[in-house]
């Protein structure tokens, strides 16, 4: 036996159209979310070659060469050899993209030396790259609560904002870093954000400064995804490819 529902043909058409609209809406929503996910992956994988480049030892070792960590941490305490060794290993693991291992090594450092702002900072950026924005920021902020003028932590806070798409805050913190240190990759980070926005004047203003400090920034810029909106401009071509 077939039961005939008391619904008119007109009502059936209305229901069908409604279901189709809902289905199309779901597909559009999924498409938008997938696009956002892909954009986030592009940010993580291509826009941060200025800080993660495991194929180039110059970038892996930039902290040891350009950011000489103090032996006497502004009177907080004197850093021990063991402390320094643990930090260097956590740092090496991070720049080898072994984020979980870097976090574990940094855990060892801050558990044994709770005032070590370097440990909180390296653990924070490792967590950020490992997908944990909130905990990453908490650690970086902890480092800054111990030493508020710690340039590497200020830079990493800017970088984390950039990683997660908050470009206005990233610009703010890159500029904060430049208030206390003339750091090449903060200039580069600002240039990359303006590059995404298609602002050629500000892009070149900060990119030129980065290249002036370290010519290696030019090589990185040649393959930087963030500069696609300005790559064809005469100014960019002249500076980066000549």
Short mmCIF file of C-alpha atoms in Angstrom, two decimals:
data_model
loop_
_atom_site.label_atom_id
_atom_site.label_comp_id
_atom_site.label_asym_id
_atom_site.label_seq_id
_atom_site.Cartn_x
_atom_site.Cartn_y
_atom_site.Cartn_z
CA UNK A 1 0.00 0.00 0.00
CA UNK A 2 1.19 3.49 -0.80
CA UNK A 3 0.37 6.35 1.51
CA UNK A 4 -0.23 9.60 -0.28
CA UNK A 5 0.94 12.57 1.74
CA UNK A 6 -1.52 15.46 1.92
CA UNK A 7 0.88 17.85 0.14
CA UNK A 8 0.05 19.68 -3.07
CA UNK A 9 2.34 19.63 -6.10
CA UNK A 10 3.03 23.31 -5.53
CA UNK A 11 4.13 22.64 -1.96
CA UNK A 12 6.36 19.80 -3.15
CA UNK A 13 8.08 22.17 -5.56
CA UNK A 14 8.57 24.71 -2.79
CA UNK A 15 10.09 22.05 -0.52
CA UNK A 16 12.35 20.83 -3.32
CA UNK A 17 13.56 24.35 -4.10
CA UNK A 18 14.16 24.97 -0.39
CA UNK A 19 16.22 21.79 -0.07
CA UNK A 20 18.23 22.72 -3.15
CA UNK A 21 18.95 26.18 -1.73
CA UNK A 22 20.08 24.62 1.56
CA UNK A 23 22.30 22.14 -0.28
CA UNK A 24 23.87 24.90 -2.39
CA UNK A 25 24.42 26.98 0.73
CA UNK A 26 26.21 24.08 2.42
CA UNK A 27 28.44 23.60 -0.63
CA UNK A 28 29.30 27.30 -0.73
CA UNK A 29 30.08 27.32 3.00
CA UNK A 30 32.32 24.26 2.68
CA UNK A 31 34.07 25.89 -0.26
CA UNK A 32 34.76 29.03 1.75
CA UNK A 33 36.08 27.06 4.73
CA UNK A 34 38.30 24.95 2.48
CA UNK A 35 39.66 28.11 0.87
CA UNK A 36 40.42 29.59 4.29
CA UNK A 37 42.18 26.40 5.30
CA UNK A 38 44.26 26.43 2.11
CA UNK A 39 45.11 30.09 2.66
CA UNK A 40 46.28 29.29 6.18
CA UNK A 41 48.43 26.48 4.82
CA UNK A 42 49.95 28.85 2.26
CA UNK A 43 50.76 31.29 5.03
CA UNK A 44 52.42 28.60 7.09
CA UNK A 45 54.29 27.04 4.21
CA UNK A 46 55.37 29.94 2.04
CA UNK A 47 55.09 33.31 3.72
CA UNK A 48 57.56 32.62 6.48
CA UNK A 49 60.71 31.64 4.67
CA UNK A 50 62.31 34.58 6.45
CA UNK A 51 62.32 32.59 9.71
CA UNK A 52 62.01 28.92 8.72
CA UNK A 53 64.38 27.76 6.01
CA UNK A 54 65.88 24.43 7.00
CA UNK A 55 67.84 24.15 3.76
CA UNK A 56 69.96 27.21 4.50
CA UNK A 57 72.27 27.05 7.51
CA UNK A 58 72.62 30.85 7.53
CA UNK A 59 68.96 31.20 8.47
CA UNK A 60 69.04 28.29 10.90
CA UNK A 61 71.89 29.90 12.78
CA UNK A 62 70.70 33.53 12.53
CA UNK A 63 69.88 33.67 16.22
CA UNK A 64 73.33 32.48 17.26
CA UNK A 65 75.05 34.90 14.88
CA UNK A 66 72.84 38.00 15.10
CA UNK A 67 71.05 37.59 18.42
CA UNK A 68 73.79 36.93 20.91
CA UNK A 69 71.90 35.76 23.99
CA UNK A 70 73.28 37.37 27.16
CA UNK A 71 75.12 35.28 29.72
CA UNK A 72 73.86 37.52 32.50
CA UNK A 73 70.15 37.88 31.87
CA UNK A 74 69.87 41.50 33.04
CA UNK A 75 70.51 40.51 36.62
CA UNK A 76 67.70 37.96 36.73
CA UNK A 77 70.27 35.21 37.08
CA UNK A 78 73.40 33.96 35.38
CA UNK A 79 72.66 31.43 32.67
CA UNK A 80 74.38 28.10 33.20
CA UNK A 81 76.12 25.98 30.59
CA UNK A 82 73.44 23.31 30.95
CA UNK A 83 70.73 25.92 30.46
CA UNK A 84 72.41 27.23 27.34
CA UNK A 85 72.82 23.71 25.92
CA UNK A 86 69.15 22.86 26.43
CA UNK A 87 68.08 26.11 24.80
CA UNK A 88 70.37 25.58 21.81
CA UNK A 89 68.93 22.10 21.28
CA UNK A 90 65.34 23.39 21.47
CA UNK A 91 66.30 26.13 19.03
CA UNK A 92 67.91 23.66 16.63
CA UNK A 93 64.87 21.38 16.72
CA UNK A 94 62.56 24.29 15.97
CA UNK A 95 64.55 25.35 12.94
CA UNK A 96 64.60 21.73 11.80
CA UNK A 97 60.76 21.87 11.78
CA UNK A 98 60.62 19.31 14.62
CA UNK A 99 58.09 21.33 16.54
CA UNK A 100 56.91 18.67 19.02
CA UNK A 101 60.49 17.81 19.91
CA UNK A 102 61.34 21.50 20.25
CA UNK A 103 58.38 21.97 22.59
CA UNK A 104 59.45 18.98 24.69
CA UNK A 105 63.01 20.26 24.95
CA UNK A 106 61.78 23.75 25.87
CA UNK A 107 59.54 22.14 28.51
CA UNK A 108 62.67 20.70 30.07
CA UNK A 109 64.27 24.14 30.07
CA UNK A 110 61.42 26.13 31.65
CA UNK A 111 60.60 23.37 34.14
CA UNK A 112 64.16 23.44 35.45
CA UNK A 113 64.69 27.18 34.98
CA UNK A 114 61.30 28.92 35.36
CA UNK A 115 62.72 32.42 34.73
CA UNK A 116 64.31 31.53 31.41
CA UNK A 117 62.53 33.85 28.99
CA UNK A 118 64.42 32.33 26.05
CA UNK A 119 62.82 28.97 26.83
CA UNK A 120 59.30 30.37 26.93
CA UNK A 121 59.91 32.24 23.70
CA UNK A 122 61.23 29.28 21.70
CA UNK A 123 58.46 27.05 23.08
CA UNK A 124 55.88 29.68 22.15
CA UNK A 125 56.93 30.00 18.52
CA UNK A 126 57.21 26.22 18.22
CA UNK A 127 53.65 25.87 19.51
CA UNK A 128 52.47 28.53 17.07
CA UNK A 129 54.00 26.69 14.13
CA UNK A 130 52.54 23.46 15.49
CA UNK A 131 49.02 24.90 15.24
CA UNK A 132 48.45 26.06 18.83
CA UNK A 133 47.98 29.83 18.56
CA UNK A 134 46.67 30.51 22.06
CA UNK A 135 49.30 28.54 23.96
CA UNK A 136 52.02 29.84 21.66
CA UNK A 137 51.04 33.43 22.40
CA UNK A 138 50.80 32.68 26.12
CA UNK A 139 54.40 31.48 26.15
CA UNK A 140 55.68 34.44 24.14
CA UNK A 141 53.82 36.80 26.47
CA UNK A 142 55.36 34.96 29.44
CA UNK A 143 58.82 35.59 27.97
CA UNK A 144 57.97 39.29 27.61
CA UNK A 145 56.62 39.46 31.17
CA UNK A 146 60.10 38.44 32.33
CA UNK A 147 62.01 40.61 29.87
CA UNK A 148 59.81 43.15 28.13
CA UNK A 149 62.52 44.34 25.72
CA UNK A 150 63.48 40.86 24.50
CA UNK A 151 63.64 41.49 20.76
CA UNK A 152 63.37 37.87 19.65
CA UNK A 153 60.10 37.44 21.58
CA UNK A 154 58.69 40.69 20.21
CA UNK A 155 59.57 39.53 16.70
CA UNK A 156 57.99 36.12 17.33
CA UNK A 157 54.81 37.77 18.58
CA UNK A 158 54.60 39.72 15.32
CA UNK A 159 55.36 36.59 13.33
CA UNK A 160 52.66 34.61 15.15
CA UNK A 161 50.09 37.31 14.41
CA UNK A 162 51.14 37.13 10.76
CA UNK A 163 50.95 33.34 10.72
CA UNK A 164 47.35 33.48 11.89
CA UNK A 165 46.25 36.29 9.59
CA UNK A 166 46.13 39.28 11.95
CA UNK A 167 48.18 41.61 9.78
CA UNK A 168 47.43 44.85 11.64
CA UNK A 169 48.73 43.44 14.92
CA UNK A 170 51.68 41.88 13.09
CA UNK A 171 52.66 45.30 11.73
CA UNK A 172 52.30 46.81 15.18
CA UNK A 173 54.64 44.27 16.78
CA UNK A 174 57.18 44.25 13.95
CA UNK A 175 57.43 48.00 14.46
CA UNK A 176 57.76 47.49 18.23
CA UNK A 177 60.71 45.23 17.53
CA UNK A 178 62.31 47.88 15.33
CA UNK A 179 62.06 50.34 18.21
CA UNK A 180 64.62 48.30 20.14
CA UNK A 181 66.66 46.57 17.41
CA UNK A 182 67.49 47.07 13.75
CA UNK A 183 66.44 43.55 12.79
CA UNK A 184 66.45 42.53 9.13
CA UNK A 185 63.53 40.09 9.32
CA UNK A 186 61.25 42.59 11.03
CA UNK A 187 61.76 44.92 8.07
CA UNK A 188 61.17 41.95 5.77
CA UNK A 189 58.02 40.92 7.66
CA UNK A 190 56.56 44.40 7.28
CA UNK A 191 57.46 44.41 3.58
CA UNK A 192 55.77 41.04 3.07
CA UNK A 193 52.52 42.26 4.63
CA UNK A 194 52.45 45.36 2.45
CA UNK A 195 53.28 43.09 -0.48
CA UNK A 196 50.14 41.06 0.15
CA UNK A 197 48.17 44.30 0.15
CA UNK A 198 49.65 45.43 -3.16
CA UNK A 199 51.21 48.50 -1.55
CA UNK A 200 54.36 48.80 -3.65
CA UNK A 201 55.65 51.99 -1.98
CA UNK A 202 55.68 50.56 1.54
CA UNK A 203 56.77 47.15 0.30
CA UNK A 204 59.91 48.58 -1.25
CA UNK A 205 60.52 50.98 1.64
CA UNK A 206 60.90 48.12 4.09
CA UNK A 207 62.28 45.53 1.69
CA UNK A 208 65.08 47.89 0.66
CA UNK A 209 65.97 48.33 4.32
CA UNK A 210 66.02 44.56 4.87
CA UNK A 211 68.28 44.02 1.85
CA UNK A 212 70.54 46.86 2.98
CA UNK A 213 71.09 45.10 6.31
CA UNK A 214 71.39 41.60 4.84
CA UNK A 215 71.59 41.02 1.06
CA UNK A 216 70.32 37.48 1.64
CA UNK A 217 66.84 38.99 1.99
CA UNK A 218 66.86 39.62 -1.76
CA UNK A 219 67.24 35.90 -2.48
CA UNK A 220 64.41 35.04 -0.10
CA UNK A 221 62.18 37.70 -1.69
CA UNK A 222 62.64 36.16 -5.14
CA UNK A 223 60.54 33.16 -4.12
CA UNK A 224 58.30 34.82 -1.55
CA UNK A 225 54.62 34.14 -2.21
CA UNK A 226 53.56 37.28 -0.33
CA UNK A 227 55.07 39.53 -3.01
CA UNK A 228 52.94 38.16 -5.86
CA UNK A 229 50.68 41.27 -5.94
CA UNK A 230 53.71 43.54 -6.49
CA UNK A 231 56.15 41.20 -8.22
CA UNK A 232 55.57 42.57 -11.72
CA UNK A 233 56.15 46.18 -10.68
CA UNK A 234 59.19 47.94 -12.06
CA UNK A 235 60.46 48.87 -8.60
CA UNK A 236 60.31 45.28 -7.32
CA UNK A 237 61.86 43.81 -10.45
CA UNK A 238 64.74 46.31 -10.40
CA UNK A 239 65.65 45.70 -6.75
CA UNK A 240 65.02 41.98 -6.38
CA UNK A 241 66.08 40.58 -9.76
CA UNK A 242 68.94 42.88 -10.76
#
